[in-house]
Coordinates of C-alpha atoms and ligand atoms in Angstrom, one line a residue:
X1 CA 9.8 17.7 4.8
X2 CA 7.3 20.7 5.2
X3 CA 4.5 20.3 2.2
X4 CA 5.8 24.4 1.4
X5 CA 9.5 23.2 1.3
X6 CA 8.4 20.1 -1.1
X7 CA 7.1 23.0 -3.6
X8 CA 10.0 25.0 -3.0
X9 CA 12.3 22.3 -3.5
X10 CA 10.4 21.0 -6.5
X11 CA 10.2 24.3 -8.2
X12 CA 14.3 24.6 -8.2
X13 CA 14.9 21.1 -9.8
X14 CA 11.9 21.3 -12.4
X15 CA 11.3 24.9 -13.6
X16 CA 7.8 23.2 -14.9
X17 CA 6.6 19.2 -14.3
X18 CA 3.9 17.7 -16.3
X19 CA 3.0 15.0 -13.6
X20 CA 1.1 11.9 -15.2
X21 CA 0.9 9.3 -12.5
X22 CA -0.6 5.9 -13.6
X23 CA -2.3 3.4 -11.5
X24 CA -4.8 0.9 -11.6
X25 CA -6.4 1.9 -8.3
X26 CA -8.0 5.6 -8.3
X27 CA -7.7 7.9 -5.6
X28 CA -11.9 8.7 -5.4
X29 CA -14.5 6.6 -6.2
X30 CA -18.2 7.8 -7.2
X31 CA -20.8 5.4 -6.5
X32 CA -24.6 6.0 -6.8
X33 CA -26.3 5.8 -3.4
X34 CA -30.2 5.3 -4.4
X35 CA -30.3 8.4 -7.1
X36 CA -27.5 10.7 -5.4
X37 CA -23.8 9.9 -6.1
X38 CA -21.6 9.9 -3.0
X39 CA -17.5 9.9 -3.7
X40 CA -15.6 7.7 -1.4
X41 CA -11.5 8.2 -0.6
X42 CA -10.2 4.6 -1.8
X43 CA -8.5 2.7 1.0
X44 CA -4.9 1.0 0.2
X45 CA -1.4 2.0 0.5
X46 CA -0.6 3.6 -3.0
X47 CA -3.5 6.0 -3.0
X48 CA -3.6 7.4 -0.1
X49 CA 0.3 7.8 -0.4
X50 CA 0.4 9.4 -3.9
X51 CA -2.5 11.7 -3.5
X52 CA -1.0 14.8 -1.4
X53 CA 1.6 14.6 -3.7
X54 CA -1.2 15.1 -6.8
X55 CA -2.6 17.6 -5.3
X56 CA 1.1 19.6 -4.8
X57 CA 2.0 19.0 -8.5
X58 CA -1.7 19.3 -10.0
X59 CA -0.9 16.6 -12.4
X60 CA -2.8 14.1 -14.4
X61 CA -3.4 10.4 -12.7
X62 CA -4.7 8.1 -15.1
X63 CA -6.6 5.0 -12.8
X64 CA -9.0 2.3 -13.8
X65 CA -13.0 4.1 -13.1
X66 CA -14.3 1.4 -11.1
X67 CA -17.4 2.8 -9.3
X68 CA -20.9 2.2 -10.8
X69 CA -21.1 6.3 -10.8
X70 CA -17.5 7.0 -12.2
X71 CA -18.8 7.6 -15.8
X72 CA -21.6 9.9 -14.6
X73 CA -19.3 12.3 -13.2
X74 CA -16.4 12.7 -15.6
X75 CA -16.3 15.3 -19.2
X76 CA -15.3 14.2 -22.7
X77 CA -11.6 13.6 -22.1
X78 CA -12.8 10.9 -19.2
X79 CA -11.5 13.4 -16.7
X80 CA -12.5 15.0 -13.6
X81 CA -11.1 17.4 -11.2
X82 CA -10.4 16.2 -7.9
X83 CA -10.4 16.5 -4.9
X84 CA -13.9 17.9 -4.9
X85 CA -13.8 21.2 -3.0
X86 CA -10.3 21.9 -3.4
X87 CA -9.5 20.7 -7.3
X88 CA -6.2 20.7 -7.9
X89 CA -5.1 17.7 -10.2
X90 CA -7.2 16.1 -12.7
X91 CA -8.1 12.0 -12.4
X92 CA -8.2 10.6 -15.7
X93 CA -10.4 7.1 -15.8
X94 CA -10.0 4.5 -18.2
X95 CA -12.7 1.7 -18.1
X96 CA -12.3 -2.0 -18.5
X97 CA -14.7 -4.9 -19.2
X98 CA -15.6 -7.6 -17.2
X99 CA -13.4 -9.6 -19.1
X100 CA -10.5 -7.6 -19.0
X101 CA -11.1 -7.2 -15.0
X102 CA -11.1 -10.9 -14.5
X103 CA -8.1 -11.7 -16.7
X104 CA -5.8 -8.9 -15.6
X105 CA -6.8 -7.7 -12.3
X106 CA -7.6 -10.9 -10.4
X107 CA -6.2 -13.1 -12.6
X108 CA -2.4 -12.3 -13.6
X109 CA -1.6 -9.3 -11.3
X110 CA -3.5 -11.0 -8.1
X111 CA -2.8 -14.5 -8.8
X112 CA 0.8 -14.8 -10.3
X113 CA 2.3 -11.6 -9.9
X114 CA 0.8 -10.9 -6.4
X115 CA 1.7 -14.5 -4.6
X116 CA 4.5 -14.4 -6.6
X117 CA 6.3 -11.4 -5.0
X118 CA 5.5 -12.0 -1.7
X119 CA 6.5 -15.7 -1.1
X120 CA 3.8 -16.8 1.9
X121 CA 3.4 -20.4 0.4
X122 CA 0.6 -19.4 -1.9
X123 CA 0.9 -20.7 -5.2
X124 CA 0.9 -18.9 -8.2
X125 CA -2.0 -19.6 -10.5
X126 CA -0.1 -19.1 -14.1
X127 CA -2.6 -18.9 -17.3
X128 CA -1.1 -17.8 -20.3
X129 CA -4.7 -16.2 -21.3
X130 CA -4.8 -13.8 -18.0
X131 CA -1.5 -12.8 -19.3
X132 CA -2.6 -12.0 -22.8
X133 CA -5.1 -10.0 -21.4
X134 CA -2.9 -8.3 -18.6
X135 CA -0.3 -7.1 -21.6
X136 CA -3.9 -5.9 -23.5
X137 CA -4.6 -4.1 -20.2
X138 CA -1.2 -2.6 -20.0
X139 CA -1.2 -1.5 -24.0
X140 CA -5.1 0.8 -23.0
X141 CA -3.1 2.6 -20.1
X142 CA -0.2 3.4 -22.3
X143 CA -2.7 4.2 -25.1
X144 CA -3.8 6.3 -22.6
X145 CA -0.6 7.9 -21.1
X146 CA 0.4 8.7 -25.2
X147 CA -3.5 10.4 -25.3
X148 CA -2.6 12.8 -22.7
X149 CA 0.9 13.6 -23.6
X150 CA -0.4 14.5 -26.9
X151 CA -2.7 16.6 -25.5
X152 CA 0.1 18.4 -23.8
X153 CA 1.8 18.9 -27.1
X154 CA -1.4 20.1 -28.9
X155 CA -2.3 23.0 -26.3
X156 CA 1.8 23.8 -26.4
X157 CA 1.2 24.3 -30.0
X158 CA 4.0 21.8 -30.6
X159 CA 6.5 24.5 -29.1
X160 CA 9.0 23.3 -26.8
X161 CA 9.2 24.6 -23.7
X162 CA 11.1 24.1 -20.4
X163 CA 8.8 21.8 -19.1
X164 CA 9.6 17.8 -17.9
X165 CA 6.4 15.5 -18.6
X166 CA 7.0 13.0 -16.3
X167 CA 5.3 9.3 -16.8
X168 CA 5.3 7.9 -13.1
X169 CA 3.7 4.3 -13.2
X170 CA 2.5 2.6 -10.0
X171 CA 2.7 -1.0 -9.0
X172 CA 2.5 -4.7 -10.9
X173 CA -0.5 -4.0 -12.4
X174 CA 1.8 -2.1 -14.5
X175 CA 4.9 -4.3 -15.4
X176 CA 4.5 -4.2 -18.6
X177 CA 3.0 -0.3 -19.6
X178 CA 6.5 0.9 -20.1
X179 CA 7.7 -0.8 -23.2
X180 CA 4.5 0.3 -24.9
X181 CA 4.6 4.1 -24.3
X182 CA 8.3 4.2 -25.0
X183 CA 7.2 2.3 -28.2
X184 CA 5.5 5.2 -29.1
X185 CA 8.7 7.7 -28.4
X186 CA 11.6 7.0 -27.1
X187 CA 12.7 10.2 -25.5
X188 CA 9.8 10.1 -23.0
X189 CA 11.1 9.6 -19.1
X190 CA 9.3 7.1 -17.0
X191 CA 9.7 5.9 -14.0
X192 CA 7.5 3.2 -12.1
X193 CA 7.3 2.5 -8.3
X194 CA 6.8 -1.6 -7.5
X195 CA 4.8 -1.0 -4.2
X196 CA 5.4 -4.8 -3.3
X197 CA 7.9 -7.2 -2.8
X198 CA 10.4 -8.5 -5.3
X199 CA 11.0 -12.0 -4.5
X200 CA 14.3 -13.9 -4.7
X201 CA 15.9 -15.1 -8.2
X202 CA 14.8 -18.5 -7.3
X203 CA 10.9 -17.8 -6.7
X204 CA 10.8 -15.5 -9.4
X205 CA 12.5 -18.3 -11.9
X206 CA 9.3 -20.1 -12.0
X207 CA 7.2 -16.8 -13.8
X208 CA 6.1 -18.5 -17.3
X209 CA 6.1 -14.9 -18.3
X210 CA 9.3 -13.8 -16.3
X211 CA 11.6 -12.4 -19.2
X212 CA 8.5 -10.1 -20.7
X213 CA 8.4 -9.0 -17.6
X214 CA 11.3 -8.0 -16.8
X215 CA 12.1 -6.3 -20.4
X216 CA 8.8 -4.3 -19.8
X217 CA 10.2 -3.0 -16.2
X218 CA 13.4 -2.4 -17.8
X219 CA 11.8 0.3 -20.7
X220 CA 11.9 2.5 -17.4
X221 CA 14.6 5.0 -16.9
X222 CA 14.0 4.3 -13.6
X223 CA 12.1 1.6 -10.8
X224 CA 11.9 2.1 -7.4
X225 CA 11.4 -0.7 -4.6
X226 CA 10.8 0.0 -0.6
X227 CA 13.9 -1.4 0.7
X228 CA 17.8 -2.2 -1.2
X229 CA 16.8 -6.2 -0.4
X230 CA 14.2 -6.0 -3.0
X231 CA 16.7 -4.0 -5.7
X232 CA 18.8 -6.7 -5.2
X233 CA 16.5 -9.6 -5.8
X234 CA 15.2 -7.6 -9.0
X235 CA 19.0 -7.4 -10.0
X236 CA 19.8 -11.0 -9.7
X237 CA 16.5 -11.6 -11.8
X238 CA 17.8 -9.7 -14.5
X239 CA 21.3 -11.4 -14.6
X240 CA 20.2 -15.0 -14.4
X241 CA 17.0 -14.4 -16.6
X242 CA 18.5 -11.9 -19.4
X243 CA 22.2 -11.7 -18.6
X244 CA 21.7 -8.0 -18.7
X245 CA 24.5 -5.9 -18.2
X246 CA 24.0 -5.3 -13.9
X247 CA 26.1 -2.3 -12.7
X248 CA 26.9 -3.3 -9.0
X249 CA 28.0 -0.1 -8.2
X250 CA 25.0 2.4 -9.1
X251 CA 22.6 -0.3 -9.1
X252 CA 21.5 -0.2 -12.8
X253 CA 21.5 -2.6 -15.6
X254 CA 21.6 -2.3 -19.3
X255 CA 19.7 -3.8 -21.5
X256 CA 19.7 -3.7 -25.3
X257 CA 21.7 -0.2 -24.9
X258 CA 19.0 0.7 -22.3
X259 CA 20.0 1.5 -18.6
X260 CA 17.5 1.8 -16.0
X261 CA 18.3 2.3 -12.3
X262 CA 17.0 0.4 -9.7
X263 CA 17.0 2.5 -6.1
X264 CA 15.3 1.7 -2.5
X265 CA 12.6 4.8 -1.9
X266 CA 10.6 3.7 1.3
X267 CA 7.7 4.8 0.8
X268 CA 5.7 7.1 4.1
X269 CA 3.0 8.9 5.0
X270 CA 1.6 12.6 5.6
X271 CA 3.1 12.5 8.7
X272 CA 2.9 16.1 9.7
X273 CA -1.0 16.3 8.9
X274 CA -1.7 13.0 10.7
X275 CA -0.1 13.7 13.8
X276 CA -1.6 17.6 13.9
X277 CA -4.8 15.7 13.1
X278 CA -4.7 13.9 15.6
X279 CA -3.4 16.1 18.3
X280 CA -6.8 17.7 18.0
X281 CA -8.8 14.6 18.5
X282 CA -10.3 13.9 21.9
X283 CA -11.6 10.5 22.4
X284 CA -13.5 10.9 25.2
X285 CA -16.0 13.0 22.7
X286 CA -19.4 12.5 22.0
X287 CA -19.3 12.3 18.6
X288 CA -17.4 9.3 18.6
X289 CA -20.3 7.8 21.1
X290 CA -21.5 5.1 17.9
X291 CA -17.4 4.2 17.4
X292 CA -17.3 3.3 21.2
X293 CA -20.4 0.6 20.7
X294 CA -18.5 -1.1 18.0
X295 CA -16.7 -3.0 21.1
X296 CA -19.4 -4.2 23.4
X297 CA -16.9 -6.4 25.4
X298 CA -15.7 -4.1 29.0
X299 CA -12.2 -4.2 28.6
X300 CA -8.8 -2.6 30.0
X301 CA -6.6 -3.5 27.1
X302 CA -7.5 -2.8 24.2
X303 CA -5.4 -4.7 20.9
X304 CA -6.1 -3.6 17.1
X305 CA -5.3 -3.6 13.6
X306 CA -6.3 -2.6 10.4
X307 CA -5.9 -4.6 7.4
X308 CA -7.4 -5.3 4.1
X309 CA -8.4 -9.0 4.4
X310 CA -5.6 -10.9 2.4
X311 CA -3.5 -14.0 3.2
X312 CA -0.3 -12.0 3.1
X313 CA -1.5 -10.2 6.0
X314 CA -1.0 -13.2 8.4
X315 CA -4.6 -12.3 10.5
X316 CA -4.5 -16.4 10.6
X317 CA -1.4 -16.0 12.6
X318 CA -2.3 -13.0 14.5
X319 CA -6.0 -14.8 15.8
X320 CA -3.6 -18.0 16.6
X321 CA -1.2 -16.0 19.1
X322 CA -4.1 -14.4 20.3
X323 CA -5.5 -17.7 21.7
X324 CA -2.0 -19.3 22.7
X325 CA -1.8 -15.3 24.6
X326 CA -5.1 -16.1 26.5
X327 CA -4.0 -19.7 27.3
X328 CA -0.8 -18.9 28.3
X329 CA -1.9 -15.8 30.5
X330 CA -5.2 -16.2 31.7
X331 CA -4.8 -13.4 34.0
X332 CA -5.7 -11.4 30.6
X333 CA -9.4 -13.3 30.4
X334 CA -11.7 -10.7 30.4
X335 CA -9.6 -7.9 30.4
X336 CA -8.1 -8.2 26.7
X337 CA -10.2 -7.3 23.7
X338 CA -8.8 -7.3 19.8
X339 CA -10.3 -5.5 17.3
X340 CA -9.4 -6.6 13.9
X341 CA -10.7 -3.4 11.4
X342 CA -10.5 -3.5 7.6
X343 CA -12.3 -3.9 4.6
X344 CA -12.7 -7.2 2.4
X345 CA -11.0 -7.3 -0.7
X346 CA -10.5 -9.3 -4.0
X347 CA -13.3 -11.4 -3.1
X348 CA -13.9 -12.5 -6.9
X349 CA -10.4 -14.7 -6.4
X350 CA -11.3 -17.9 -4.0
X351 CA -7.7 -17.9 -2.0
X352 CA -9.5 -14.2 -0.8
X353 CA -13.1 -16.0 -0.1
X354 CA -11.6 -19.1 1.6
X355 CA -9.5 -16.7 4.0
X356 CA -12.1 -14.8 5.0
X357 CA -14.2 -17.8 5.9
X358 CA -11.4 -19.3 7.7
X359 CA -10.9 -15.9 9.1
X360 CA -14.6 -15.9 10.6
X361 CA -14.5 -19.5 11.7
X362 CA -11.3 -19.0 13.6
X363 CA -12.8 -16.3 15.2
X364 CA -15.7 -17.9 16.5
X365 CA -14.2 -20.7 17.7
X366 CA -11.5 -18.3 19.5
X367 CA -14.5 -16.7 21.2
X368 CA -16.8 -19.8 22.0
X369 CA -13.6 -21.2 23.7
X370 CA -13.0 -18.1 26.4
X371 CA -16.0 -15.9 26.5
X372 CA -18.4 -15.7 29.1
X373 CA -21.9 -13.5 29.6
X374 CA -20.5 -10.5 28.9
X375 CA -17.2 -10.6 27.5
X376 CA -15.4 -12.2 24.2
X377 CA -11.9 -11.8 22.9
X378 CA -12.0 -10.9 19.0
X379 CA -14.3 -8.5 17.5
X380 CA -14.5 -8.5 13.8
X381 CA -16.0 -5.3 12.1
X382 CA -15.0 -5.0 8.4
X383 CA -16.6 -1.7 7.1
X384 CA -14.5 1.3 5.6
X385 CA -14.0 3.9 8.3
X386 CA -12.9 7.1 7.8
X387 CA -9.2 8.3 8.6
X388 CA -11.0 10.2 11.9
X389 CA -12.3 6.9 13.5
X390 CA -8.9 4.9 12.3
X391 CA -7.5 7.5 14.4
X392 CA -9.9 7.3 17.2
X393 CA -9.2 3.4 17.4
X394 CA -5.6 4.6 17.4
X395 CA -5.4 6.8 20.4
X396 CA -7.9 3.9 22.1
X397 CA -5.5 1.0 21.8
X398 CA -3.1 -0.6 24.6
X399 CA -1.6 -1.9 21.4
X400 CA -1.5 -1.8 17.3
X401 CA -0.8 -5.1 15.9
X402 CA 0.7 -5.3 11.8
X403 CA 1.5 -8.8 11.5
X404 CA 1.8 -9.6 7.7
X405 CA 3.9 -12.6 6.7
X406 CA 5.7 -10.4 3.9
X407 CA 4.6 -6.9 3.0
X408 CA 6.4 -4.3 0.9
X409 CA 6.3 -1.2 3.3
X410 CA 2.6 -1.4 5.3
X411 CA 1.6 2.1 6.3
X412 CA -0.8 1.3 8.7
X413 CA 2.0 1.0 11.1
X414 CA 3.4 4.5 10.2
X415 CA -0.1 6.0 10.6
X416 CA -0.6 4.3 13.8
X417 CA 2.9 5.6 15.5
X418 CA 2.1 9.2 14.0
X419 CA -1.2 9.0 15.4
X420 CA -0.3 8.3 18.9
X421 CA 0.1 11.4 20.2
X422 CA -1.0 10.8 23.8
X423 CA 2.1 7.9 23.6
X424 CA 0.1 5.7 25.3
X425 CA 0.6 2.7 23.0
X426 CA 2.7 0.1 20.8
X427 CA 3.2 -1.5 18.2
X428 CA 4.0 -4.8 17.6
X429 CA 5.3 -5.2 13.7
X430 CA 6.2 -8.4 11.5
X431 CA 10.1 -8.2 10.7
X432 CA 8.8 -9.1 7.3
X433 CA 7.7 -5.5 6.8
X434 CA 9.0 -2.7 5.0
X435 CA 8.5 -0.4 7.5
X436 CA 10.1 -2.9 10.3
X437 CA 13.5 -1.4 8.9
X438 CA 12.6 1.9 10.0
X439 CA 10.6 1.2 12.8
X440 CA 12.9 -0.8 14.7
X441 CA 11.9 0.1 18.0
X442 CA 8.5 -1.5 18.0
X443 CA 8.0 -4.9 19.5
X444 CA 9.3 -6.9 16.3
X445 CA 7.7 -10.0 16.0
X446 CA 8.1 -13.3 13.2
X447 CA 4.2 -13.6 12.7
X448 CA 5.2 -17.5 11.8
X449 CA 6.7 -18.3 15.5
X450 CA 3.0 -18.2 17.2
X451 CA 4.7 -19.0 20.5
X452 CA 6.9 -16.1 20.6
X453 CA 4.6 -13.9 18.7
X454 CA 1.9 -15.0 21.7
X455 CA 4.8 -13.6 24.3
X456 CA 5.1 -10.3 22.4
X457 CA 1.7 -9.2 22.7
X458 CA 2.1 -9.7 26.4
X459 CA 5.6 -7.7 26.6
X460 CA 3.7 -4.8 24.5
X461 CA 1.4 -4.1 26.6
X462 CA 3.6 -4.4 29.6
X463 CA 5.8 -2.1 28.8
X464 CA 6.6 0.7 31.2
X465 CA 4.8 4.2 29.9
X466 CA 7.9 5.8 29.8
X467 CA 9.6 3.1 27.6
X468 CA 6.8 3.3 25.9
X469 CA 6.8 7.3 24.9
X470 CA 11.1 6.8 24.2
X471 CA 10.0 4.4 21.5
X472 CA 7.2 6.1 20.1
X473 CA 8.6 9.4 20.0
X474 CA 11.9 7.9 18.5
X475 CA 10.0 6.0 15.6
X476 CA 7.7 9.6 15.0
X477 CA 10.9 11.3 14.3
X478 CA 12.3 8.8 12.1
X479 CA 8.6 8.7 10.2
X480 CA 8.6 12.6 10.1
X481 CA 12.3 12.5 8.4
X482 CA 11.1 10.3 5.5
X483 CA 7.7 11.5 4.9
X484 CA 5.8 11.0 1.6
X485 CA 7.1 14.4 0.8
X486 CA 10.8 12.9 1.4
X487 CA 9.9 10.2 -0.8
X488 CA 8.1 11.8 -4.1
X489 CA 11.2 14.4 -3.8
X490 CA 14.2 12.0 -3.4
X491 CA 12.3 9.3 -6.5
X492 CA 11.5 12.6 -8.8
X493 CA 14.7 14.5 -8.4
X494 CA 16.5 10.7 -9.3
X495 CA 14.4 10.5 -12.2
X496 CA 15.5 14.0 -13.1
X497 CA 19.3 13.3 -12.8
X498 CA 18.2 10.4 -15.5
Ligands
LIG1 O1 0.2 -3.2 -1.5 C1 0.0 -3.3 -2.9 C2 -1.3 -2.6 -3.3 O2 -1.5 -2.6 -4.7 C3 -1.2 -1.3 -2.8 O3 -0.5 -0.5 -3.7 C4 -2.6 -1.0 -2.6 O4 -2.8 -0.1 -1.6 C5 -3.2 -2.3 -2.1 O5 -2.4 -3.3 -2.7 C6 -4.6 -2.4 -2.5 O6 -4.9 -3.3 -3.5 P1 -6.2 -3.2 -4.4 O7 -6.0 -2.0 -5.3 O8 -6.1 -4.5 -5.2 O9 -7.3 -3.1 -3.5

């Protein structure tokens, strides 16, 4: 939907909305650069969906400050207005210690609940002392949320008016934030969007820590997942684990006279705005002259993706199919180039280190095996890029590949179809996706089955153009009738019915 009907449409179901969105991750970032402080857009699926919608509902979001500038920049209440030029909601930041970032961050939520809920053979590394300090972690950012609504009350002068304060929580950082704020009073409504996978009854069984988990999710009035496959895992975990009360019918279960629903909410982009961006952006400009040396190789087909550098991705997989592509069809020697973009990430956890060295070894050893003078197959360039020179890459490529071995929705594939205006690509996408139940009519591929997935790459970029514009302009209308608008609507209207 329009951004103007999104008002519109919010304004008739909540006369007034106190937004306070919660995440760990915050939307900007102020580092120091020498003695100036530069602000940087964070990269990730959660931020960049939630903040249009932030700056429609000029709410409150309440995100770990993780910058070495963020304290420099903020007033006595920790807050700032964002985004700078345009303020329109406020970014509340809450700092952690070192301690508290190893225990909760990389330990419990990156190694237990993170391998955990996507099930790629990566075991969970379960410490009950990480878990101590994720539920510390969890108690500051409720602490936090009950700061702010107090605030609310105090410049209300305790009066109460027609307005909704709404607690929206984001992710498994935040499993357990719930319990605490509704500790604190009962009447509050909050909702919290799980922006990963919920794995079946039988992975999740192993959790040390599954039942306070699940009792913390379940102090929400109401938890979204992407797709009905992961309401229903998170269903089944509450009746084997608790035998809660599970409502088969309007997907909710009650729980010590508590009910919370559980409902799919796929989660999108700004498609309008990326595909008008994008419209307007000619490749063949100059001022993309620095992007173009990024790929030194000549080539004729040109094969990306974007990804932050995690073994859930499958990048493994995707550089193995690349090879068994090249051996297969050496017709494509010298005339097929990937480029794999992205950013390392969690690099303090050694699953996250080891990848990316077997990431880089993989790739030389893919390139000392076919290149010649002036041509190799994979170039790796791993540096934040702005949402302009994603979408120069874009419009570039014969082909987009998302390959991850399980991944909640992926946007990168959304932004990818949106920003093909020129229809001159595909995209080949993992079934294990999210978004591969929307976007059926890419080149779906099982990132497992390097043989076939080797095959696919080569049917991509072979298909006819015209096939190729019916199934990119199909999957753009599909992404432009569940846009981020569609999907902050449909989950806050739910939560109003509540
Ligand atoms: O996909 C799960 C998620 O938490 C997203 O919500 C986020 O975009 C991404 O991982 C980035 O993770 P991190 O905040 O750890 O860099």
């Amino acid at each position: 939907m329009e951004k103007k009907q999104f008002n519109i449409l919010i304004k008739e179901k909540f006369k007034n909305i106190n937004l306070i969105a919660v995440s760990n991750r915050e939307p900007v970032v102020h580092e120091y650069s020498g003695k100036k402080i530069v602000s940087n857009r964070s990269v990730g699926g959660l931020t960049i969906a939630l903040e249009p919608i932030m700056r429609n509902l000029n709410g409150t979001w309440i995100a770990y400050g993780g910058g070495s500038a963020d304290k420099a920049v903020i007033d006595k209440n920790n807050k700032i207005k964002l985004p700078p030029g345009e303020e329109s909601y406020s970014l509340k930041r809450l700092f952690l210690s070192k301690e508290e970032i190893n225990g909760y961050y990389y330990g419990y939520a990156n190694s237990v609940l993170w391998p955990l809920s996507h099930i790629v053979y990566k075991q969970p590394e379960f410490n009950s002392k990480n878990f101590e300090i994720y539920k510390n972690v969890n108690k500051k950012f409720a602490d936090s949320v009950i700061e702010e609504i107090k605030s609310i009350a105090a410049n209300n002068n305790g009066l109460q008016d027609e307005t909704d304060n709404i607690i929206w929580l984001q992710d498994y950082h935040l499993s357990l934030a719930a319990k605490y704020i509704k500790e604190y009073d009962e009447s509050l409504k909050i909702a919290i969007f799980w922006h990963i996978p919920w794995p079946n009854p039988e992975v999740f069984s192993i959790c040390p820590e599954k039942k306070e988990i699940l009792e913390g999710l379940l102090s929400n009035d109401l938890i979204g997942f992407h797709i009905l496959y992961h309401c229903q895992n998170f269903l089944k975990a509450c009746e084997w684990e608790l035998e809660a009360q599970v409502n088969w019918a309007d997907y909710s279960v009650t729980y010590k006279g508590h009910k919370t629903i559980i409902n799919p909410f796929p989660i999108s982009i700004d498609a309008r705005s990326i595909y008008d961006f994008s419209t307007n952006i000619d490749v063949n400009s100059e001022e993309f002259n620095e992007l173009k040396e990024v790929i030194e190789p000549s080539y004729q087909y040109l094969a990306l993706s974007v990804d932050r550098i995690d073994y859930t991705k499958g990048i493994k997989e995707k550089l193995m199919a690349i090879d068994l592509f090249l051996e297969k069809y050496p017709e494509y020697i010298g005339k097929f180039v990937f480029l794999q973009l992205g950013v390392p990430s969690r690099m303090h956890i050694t699953a996250y280190k080891e990848y990316y060295d077997e990431i880089n070894s993989l790739t030389e050893q893919i390139n000392w095996k076919y290149k010649n003078d002036d041509w190799h197959p994979i170039i790796l360039f791993l540096k934040q890029l702005d949402l302009k020179s994603y979408i120069y890459f874009y419009k570039t490529a014969a082909i987009v590949i998302v390959s991850p071995l399980h991944d909640g929705m992926n946007l990168v594939a959304k932004e990818f179809v949106m920003s093909d205006t020129n229809y001159g690509g595909m995209l080949v996408l993992s079934k294990f996706t999210g978004s591969a139940k929307e976007l059926s009519d890419a080149v779906l591929i099982n990132p497992y089955n390097i043989e076939c997935f080797a095959d696919s790459i080569k049917q991509a970029i072979e298909l006819e153009p015209e096939e190729k514009k019916q199934r990119i302009t199909k999957m753009q209308n599909i992404i432009l009738d569940n846009d981020i608008f569609d999907w902050a609507y449909n989950f806050l209207s739910k939560l109003k019915t509540i």
